Tab-separated table of C-alpha atoms in Angstrom:
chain	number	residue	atom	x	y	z
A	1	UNK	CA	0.000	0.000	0.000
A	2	UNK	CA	1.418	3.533	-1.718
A	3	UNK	CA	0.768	7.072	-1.299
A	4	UNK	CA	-2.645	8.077	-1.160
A	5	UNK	CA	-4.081	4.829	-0.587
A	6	UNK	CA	-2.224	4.077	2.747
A	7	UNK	CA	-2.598	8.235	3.549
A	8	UNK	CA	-6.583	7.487	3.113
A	9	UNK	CA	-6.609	4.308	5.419
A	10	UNK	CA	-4.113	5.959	8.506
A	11	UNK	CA	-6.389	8.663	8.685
A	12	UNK	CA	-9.975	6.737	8.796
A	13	UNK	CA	-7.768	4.650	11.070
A	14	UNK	CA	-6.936	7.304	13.042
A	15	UNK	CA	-10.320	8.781	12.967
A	16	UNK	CA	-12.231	5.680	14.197
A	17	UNK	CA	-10.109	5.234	17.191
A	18	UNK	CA	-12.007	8.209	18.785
A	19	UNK	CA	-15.339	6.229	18.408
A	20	UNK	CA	-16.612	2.731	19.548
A	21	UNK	CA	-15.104	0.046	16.965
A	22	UNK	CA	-17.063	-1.645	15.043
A	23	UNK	CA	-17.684	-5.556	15.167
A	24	UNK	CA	-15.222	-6.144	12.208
A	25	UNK	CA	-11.856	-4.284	14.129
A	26	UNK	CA	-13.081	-5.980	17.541
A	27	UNK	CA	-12.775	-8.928	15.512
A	28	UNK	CA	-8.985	-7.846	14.414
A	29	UNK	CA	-8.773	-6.331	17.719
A	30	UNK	CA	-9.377	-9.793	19.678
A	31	UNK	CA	-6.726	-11.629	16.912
A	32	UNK	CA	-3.715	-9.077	17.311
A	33	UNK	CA	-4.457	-8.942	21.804
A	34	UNK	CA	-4.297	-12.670	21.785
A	35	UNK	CA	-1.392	-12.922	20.050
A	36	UNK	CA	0.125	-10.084	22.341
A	37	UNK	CA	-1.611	-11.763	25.388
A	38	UNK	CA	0.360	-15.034	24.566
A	39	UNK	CA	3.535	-13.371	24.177
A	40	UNK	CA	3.095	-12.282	27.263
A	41	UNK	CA	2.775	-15.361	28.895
A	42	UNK	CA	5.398	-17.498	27.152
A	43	UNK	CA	8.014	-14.738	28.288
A	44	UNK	CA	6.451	-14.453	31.657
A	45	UNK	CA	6.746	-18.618	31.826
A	46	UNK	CA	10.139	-18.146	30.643
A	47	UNK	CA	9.513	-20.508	27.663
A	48	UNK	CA	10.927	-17.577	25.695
A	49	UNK	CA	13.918	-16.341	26.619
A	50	UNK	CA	14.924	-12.716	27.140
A	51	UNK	CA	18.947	-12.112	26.562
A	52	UNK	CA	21.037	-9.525	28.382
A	53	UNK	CA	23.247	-7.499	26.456
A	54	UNK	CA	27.181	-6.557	27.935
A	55	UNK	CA	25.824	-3.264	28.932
A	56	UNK	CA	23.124	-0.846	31.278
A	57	UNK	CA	19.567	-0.930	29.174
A	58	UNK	CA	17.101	1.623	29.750
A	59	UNK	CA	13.627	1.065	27.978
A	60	UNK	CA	11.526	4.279	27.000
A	61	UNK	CA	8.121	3.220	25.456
A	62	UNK	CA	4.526	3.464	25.318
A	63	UNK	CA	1.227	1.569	25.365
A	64	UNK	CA	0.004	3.628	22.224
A	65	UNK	CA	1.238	4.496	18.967
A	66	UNK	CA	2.806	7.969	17.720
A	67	UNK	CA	2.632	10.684	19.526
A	68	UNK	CA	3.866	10.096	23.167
A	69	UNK	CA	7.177	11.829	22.767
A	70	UNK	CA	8.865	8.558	23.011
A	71	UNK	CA	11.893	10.139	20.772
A	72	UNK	CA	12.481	13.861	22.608
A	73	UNK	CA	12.298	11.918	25.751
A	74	UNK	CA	14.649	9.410	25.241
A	75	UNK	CA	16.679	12.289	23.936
A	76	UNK	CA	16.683	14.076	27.269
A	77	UNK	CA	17.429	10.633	28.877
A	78	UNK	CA	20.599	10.287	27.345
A	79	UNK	CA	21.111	13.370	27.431
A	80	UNK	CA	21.046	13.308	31.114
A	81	UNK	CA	23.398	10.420	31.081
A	82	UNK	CA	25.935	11.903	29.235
A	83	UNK	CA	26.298	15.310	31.362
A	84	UNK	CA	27.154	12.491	33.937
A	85	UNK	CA	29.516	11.410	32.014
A	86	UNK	CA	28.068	7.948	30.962
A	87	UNK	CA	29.449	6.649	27.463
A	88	UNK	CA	25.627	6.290	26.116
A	89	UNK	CA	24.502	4.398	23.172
A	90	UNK	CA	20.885	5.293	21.728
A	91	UNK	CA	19.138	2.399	19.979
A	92	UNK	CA	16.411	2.249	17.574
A	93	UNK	CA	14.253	0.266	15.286
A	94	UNK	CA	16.214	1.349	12.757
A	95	UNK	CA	14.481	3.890	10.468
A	96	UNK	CA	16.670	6.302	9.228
A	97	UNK	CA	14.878	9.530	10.196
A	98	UNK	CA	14.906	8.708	13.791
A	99	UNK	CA	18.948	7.567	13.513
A	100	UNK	CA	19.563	10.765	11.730
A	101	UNK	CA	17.398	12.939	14.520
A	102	UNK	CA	19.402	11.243	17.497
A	103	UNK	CA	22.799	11.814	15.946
A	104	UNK	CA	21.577	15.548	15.881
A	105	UNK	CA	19.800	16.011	19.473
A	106	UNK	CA	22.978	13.643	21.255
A	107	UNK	CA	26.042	13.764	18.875
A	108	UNK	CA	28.347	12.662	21.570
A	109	UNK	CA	25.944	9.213	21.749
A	110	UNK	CA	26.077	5.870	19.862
A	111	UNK	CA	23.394	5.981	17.894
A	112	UNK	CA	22.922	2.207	16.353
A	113	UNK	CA	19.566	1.123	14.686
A	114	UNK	CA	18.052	-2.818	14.065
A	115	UNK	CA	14.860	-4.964	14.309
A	116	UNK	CA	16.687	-6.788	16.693
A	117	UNK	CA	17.246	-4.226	19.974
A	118	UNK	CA	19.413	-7.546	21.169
A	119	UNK	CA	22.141	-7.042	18.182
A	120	UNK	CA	22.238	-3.178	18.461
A	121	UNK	CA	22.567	-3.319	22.351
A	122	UNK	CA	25.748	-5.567	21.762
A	123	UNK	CA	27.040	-3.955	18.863
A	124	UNK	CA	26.822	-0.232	20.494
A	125	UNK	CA	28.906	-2.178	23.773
A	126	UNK	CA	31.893	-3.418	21.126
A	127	UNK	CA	31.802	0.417	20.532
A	128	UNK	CA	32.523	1.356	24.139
A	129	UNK	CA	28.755	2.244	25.257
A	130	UNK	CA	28.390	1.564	29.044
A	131	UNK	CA	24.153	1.951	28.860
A	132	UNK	CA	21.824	1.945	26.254
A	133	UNK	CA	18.679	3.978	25.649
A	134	UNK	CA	16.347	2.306	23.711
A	135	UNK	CA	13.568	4.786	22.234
A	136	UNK	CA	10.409	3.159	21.452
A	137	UNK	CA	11.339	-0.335	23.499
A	138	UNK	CA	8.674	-1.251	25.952
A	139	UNK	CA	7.303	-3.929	23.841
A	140	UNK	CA	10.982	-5.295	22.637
A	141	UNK	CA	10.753	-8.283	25.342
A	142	UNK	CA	13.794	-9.884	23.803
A	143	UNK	CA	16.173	-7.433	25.291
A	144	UNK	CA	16.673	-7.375	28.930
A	145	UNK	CA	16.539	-3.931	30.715
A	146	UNK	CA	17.522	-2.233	33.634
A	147	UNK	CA	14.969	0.151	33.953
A	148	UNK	CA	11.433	0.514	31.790
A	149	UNK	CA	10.645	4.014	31.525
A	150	UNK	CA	6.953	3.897	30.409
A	151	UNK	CA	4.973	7.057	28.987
A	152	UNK	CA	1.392	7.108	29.258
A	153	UNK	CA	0.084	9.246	26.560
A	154	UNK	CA	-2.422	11.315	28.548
A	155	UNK	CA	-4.549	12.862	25.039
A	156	UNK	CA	-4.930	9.320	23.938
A	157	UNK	CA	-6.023	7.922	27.257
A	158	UNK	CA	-8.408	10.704	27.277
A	159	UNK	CA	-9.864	11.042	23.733
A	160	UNK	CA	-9.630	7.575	22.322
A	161	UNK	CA	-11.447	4.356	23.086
A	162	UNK	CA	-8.879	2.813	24.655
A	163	UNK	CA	-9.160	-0.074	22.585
A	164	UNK	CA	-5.912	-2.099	21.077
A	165	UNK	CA	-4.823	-2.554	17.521
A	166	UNK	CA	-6.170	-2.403	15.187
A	167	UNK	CA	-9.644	-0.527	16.407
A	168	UNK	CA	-7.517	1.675	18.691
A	169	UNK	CA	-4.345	3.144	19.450
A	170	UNK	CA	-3.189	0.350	22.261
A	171	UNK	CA	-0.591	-1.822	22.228
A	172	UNK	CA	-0.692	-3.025	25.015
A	173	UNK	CA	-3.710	-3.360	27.533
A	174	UNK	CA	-3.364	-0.125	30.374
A	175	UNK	CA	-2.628	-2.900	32.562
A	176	UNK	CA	0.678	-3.639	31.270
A	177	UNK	CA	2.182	-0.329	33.404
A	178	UNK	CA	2.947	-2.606	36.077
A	179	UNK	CA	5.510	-3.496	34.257
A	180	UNK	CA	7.497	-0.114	34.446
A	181	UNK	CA	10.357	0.776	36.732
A	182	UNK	CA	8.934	4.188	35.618
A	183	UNK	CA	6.291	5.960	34.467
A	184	UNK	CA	5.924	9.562	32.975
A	185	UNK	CA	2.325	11.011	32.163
A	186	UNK	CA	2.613	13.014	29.086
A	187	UNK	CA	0.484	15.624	27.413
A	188	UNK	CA	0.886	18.119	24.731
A	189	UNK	CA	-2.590	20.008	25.624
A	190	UNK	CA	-3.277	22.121	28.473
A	191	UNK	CA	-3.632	20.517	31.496
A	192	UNK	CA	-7.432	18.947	32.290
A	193	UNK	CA	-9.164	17.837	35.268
A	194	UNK	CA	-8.527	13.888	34.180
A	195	UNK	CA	-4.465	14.095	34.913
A	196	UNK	CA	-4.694	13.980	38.870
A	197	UNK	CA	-7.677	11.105	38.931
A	198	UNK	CA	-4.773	8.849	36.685
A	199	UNK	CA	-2.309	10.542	38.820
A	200	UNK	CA	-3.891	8.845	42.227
A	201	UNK	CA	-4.683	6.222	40.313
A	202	UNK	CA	-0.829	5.170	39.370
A	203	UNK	CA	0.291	5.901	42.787
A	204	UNK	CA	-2.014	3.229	44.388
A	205	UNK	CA	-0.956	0.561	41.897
A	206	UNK	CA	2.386	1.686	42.082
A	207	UNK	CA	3.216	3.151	45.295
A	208	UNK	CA	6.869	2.604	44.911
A	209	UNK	CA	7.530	3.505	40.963
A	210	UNK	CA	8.520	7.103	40.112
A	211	UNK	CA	5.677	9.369	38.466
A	212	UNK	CA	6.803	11.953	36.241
A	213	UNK	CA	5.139	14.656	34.780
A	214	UNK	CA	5.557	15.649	30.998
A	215	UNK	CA	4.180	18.573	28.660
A	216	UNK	CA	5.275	19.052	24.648
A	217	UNK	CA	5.100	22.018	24.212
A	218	UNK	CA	6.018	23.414	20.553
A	219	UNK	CA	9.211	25.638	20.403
A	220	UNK	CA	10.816	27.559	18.135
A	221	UNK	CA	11.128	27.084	14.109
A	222	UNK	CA	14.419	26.068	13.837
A	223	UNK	CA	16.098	27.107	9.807
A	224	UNK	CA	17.181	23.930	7.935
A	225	UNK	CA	18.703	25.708	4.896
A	226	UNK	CA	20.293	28.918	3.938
A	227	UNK	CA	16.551	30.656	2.864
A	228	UNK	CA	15.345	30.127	6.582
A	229	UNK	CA	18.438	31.753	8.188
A	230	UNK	CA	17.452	34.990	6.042
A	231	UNK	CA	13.972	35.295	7.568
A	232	UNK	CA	13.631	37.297	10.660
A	233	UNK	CA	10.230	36.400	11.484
A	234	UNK	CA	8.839	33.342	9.520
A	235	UNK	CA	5.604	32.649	8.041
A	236	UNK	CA	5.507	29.388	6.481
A	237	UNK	CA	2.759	28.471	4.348
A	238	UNK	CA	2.841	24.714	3.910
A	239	UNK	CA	3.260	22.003	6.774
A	240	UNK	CA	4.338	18.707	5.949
A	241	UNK	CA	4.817	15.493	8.447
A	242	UNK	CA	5.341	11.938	8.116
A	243	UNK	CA	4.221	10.851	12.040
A	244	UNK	CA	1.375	8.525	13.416
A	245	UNK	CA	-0.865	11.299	14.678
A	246	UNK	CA	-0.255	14.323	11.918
A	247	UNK	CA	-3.085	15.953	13.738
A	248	UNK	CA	-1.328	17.013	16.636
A	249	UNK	CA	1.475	18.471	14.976
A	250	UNK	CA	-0.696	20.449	12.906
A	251	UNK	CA	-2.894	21.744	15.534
A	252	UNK	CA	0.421	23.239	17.613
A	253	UNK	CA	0.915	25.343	14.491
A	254	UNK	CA	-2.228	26.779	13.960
A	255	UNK	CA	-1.839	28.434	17.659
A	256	UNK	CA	1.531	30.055	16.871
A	257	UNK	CA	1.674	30.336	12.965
A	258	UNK	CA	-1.673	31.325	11.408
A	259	UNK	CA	-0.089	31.720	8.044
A	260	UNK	CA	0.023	27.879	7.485
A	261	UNK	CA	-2.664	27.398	4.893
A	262	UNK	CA	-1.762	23.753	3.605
A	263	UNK	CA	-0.917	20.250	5.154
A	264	UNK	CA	-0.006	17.259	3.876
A	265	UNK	CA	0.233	14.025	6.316
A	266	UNK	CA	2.138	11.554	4.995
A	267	UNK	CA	2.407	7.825	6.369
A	268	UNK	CA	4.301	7.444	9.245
A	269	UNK	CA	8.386	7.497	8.604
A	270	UNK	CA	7.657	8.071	5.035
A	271	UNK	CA	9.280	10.800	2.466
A	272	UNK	CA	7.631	12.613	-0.102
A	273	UNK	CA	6.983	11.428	-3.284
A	274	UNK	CA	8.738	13.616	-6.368
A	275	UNK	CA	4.671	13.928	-7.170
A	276	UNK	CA	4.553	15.571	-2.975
A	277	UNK	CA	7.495	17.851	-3.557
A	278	UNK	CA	6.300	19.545	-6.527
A	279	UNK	CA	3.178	20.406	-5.286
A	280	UNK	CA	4.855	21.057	-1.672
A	281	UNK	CA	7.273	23.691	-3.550
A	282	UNK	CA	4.452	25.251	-5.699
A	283	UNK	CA	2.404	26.151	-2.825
A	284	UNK	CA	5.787	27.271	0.027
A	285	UNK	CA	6.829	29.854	-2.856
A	286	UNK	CA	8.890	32.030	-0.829
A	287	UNK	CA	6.730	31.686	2.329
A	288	UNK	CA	8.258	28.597	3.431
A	289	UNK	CA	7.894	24.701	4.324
A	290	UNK	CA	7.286	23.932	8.151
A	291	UNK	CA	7.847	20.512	9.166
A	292	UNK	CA	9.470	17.986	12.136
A	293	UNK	CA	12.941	17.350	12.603
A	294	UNK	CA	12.089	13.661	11.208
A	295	UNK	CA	10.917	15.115	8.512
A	296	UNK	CA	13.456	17.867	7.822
A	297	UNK	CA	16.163	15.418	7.724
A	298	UNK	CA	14.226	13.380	4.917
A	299	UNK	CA	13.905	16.873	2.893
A	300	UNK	CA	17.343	18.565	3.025
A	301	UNK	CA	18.753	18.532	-0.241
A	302	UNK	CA	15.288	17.933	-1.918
A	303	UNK	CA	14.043	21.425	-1.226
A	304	UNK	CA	15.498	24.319	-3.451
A	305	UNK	CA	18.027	26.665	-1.486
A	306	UNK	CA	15.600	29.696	-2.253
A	307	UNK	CA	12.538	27.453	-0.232
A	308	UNK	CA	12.892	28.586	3.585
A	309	UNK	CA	12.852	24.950	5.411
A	310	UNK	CA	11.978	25.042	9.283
A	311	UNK	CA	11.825	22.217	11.708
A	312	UNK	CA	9.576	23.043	14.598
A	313	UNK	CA	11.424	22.209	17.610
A	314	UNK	CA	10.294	19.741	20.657
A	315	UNK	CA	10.006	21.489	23.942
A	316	UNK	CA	9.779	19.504	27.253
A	317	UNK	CA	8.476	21.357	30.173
A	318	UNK	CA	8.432	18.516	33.143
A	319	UNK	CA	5.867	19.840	35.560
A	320	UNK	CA	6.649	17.415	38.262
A	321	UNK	CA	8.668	14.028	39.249
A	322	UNK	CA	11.582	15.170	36.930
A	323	UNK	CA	14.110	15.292	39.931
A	324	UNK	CA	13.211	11.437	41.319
A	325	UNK	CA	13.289	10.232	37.735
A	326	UNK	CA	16.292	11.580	36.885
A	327	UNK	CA	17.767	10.155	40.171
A	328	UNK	CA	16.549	6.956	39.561
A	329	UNK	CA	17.833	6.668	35.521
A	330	UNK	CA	21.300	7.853	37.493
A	331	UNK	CA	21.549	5.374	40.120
A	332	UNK	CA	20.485	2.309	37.717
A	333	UNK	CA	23.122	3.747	35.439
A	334	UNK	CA	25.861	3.843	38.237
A	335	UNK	CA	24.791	0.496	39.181
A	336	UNK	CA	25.768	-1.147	35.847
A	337	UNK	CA	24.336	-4.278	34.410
A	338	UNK	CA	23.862	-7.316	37.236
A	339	UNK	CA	26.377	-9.558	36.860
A	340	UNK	CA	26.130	-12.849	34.976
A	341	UNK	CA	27.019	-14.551	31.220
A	342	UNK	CA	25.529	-12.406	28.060
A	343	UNK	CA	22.231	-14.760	27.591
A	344	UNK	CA	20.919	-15.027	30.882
A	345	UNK	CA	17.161	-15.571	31.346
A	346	UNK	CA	16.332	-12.498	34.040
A	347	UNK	CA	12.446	-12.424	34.111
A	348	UNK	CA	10.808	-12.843	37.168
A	349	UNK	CA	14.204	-12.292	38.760
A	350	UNK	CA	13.923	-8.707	39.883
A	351	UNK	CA	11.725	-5.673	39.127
A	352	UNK	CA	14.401	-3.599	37.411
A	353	UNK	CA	14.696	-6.750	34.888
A	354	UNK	CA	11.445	-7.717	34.755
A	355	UNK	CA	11.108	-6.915	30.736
């Protein structure tokens, strides 16, 4: 599936996981839990085995897809690390836009992507890594971890129907957060009167698990080519994105920068087609293309040096918890990985290694 076909089918996906599925995606809903419910289970039973790697893991995920802040995050996570002085790897699935965005946001990291977190984790320790930051790893259960940072995605709690894949935006069942050495409640809209009742409700299941709170909050337009530089005040006119939930990305524009009259969501991690870019280019004229790092990355070099090319920037603003998170992520760090031959079953053997 291509172009506008798959562009058409994300966003009626998207747009049905605000309302009760129907009986078809309960049907596909019930097929991909079970098969996540007995994955579970077999690594729970230990009948699949989860392998340590010769170095510190920390684990930043989600239950949902797109739009947690899984990547600035993990960012600020190893970017915490390495003021410390930790030599920090990042890891990823392996899709070049995110590679390329970590190498930018954490040059002085490792920054090693694969399907297999297992193989990057060892490969970024041959390189002299002493802990690993996987982004996007809570549901990697072949790789061992140290800690399990866990973001709960506070706008999709609240304005989805919490089902799972594929008639909502769950992975996992809410139920899973157990799991988490951590857990940071995120939000990129003002605050509402649901955060504290999940709030309380975390700290009674979890009494002894660090609760952070997290806002992303848009920042500044950062230039991405020579035309950019030259404006003193920008006014884009086009917004492109390639991310799971376009609409959120969109929506922090339209508060700051009016002038954006045209958006184009493209599939998640995907670049524009030569078809996108000429009509992208007709419509910027010397206004201006706004778009995510992940994106920007994907376009430099595509768009003409006359084109002004912005990124909008990521801002975290932790609101609370920041201090005993950070604290924690230190002292696992300091603590290195528990000691015993590269293979080593560890669930059910501790807390810290329970995933």
């Amino acid at each position: 599936m291509r172009g506008a076909t798959r562009r058409l089918v994300e966003s009626r996906v998207r747009t049905a996981w605000a309302r009760r599925p129907g009986r078809s995606l309960r049907l596909a809903e019930a097929v991909f839990g079970g098969a996540v419910d007995v994955r579970h289970f077999l690594y729970d039973a230990a009948l699949i085995r989860a392998f340590r790697a010769p170095l510190t893991v920390v684990s930043v995920g989600g239950l949902t897809v797109g739009g947690s802040g899984k990547t600035p995050i993990a960012a600020e996570l190893a970017r915490w690390l390495l003021v410390e002085g930790h030599s920090v790897a990042v890891l990823t699935r392996g899709y070049a836009d995110e590679l390329a965005v970590h190498r930018e946001l954490n040059p002085g990291a490792v920054v090693q992507g694969h399907p297999s977190r297992l193989k990057a984790a060892c490969s970024a320790a041959e390189q002299g890594a002493t802990v690993a930051v996987l982004d996007d790893g809570f549901q990697h259960l072949q790789l061992a971890r140290d800690l399990d940072v866990l973001l709960v995605d506070l706008d999709a709690l609240i304005r989805t129907n919490r089902h799972r894949l594929p008639a909502g935006p769950f992975r996992d069942r809410f139920r899973e957060v157990s799991r988490a050495g951590a857990v940071v409640l995120v939000r990129r809209s003002e605050a509402t009167s649901e955060e504290p009742a999940v709030a309380e409700w975390l700290a009674r299941r979890l009494p002894d698990t660090p609760l952070a709170h997290c806002r992303l909050m848009p920042g500044a337009l950062r230039p991405q080519n020579p035309a950019a530089w030259d404006v003193a005040r920008p006014r884009p006119s086009v917004a492109l994105t390639g991310v799971m939930k376009p609409n959120l990305f969109f929506d922090q524009l339209a508060e700051r920068w009016p002038s954006v009259e045209h958006h184009l969501a493209l599939p998640d991690h995907e670049a524009p087609t030569v078809g996108d870019m000429n009509e992208l280019l007709e419509r910027a004229g010397s206004q201006g293309i706004v778009t995510t790092l992940k994106d920007a990355v994907k376009l430099r070099g595509r768009v003409p040096d006359h084109v002004p090319l912005w990124s909008l920037t990521d801002r975290l603003e932790w609101t609370g918890g920041a201090g005993r998170l950070r604290s924690t992520l230190l002292s696992v760090a300091a603590q290195g990985p528990p000691d015993g031959p590269r293979g080593l079953d560890v669930r059910g053997l501790d807390r810290r290694g329970a995933r």
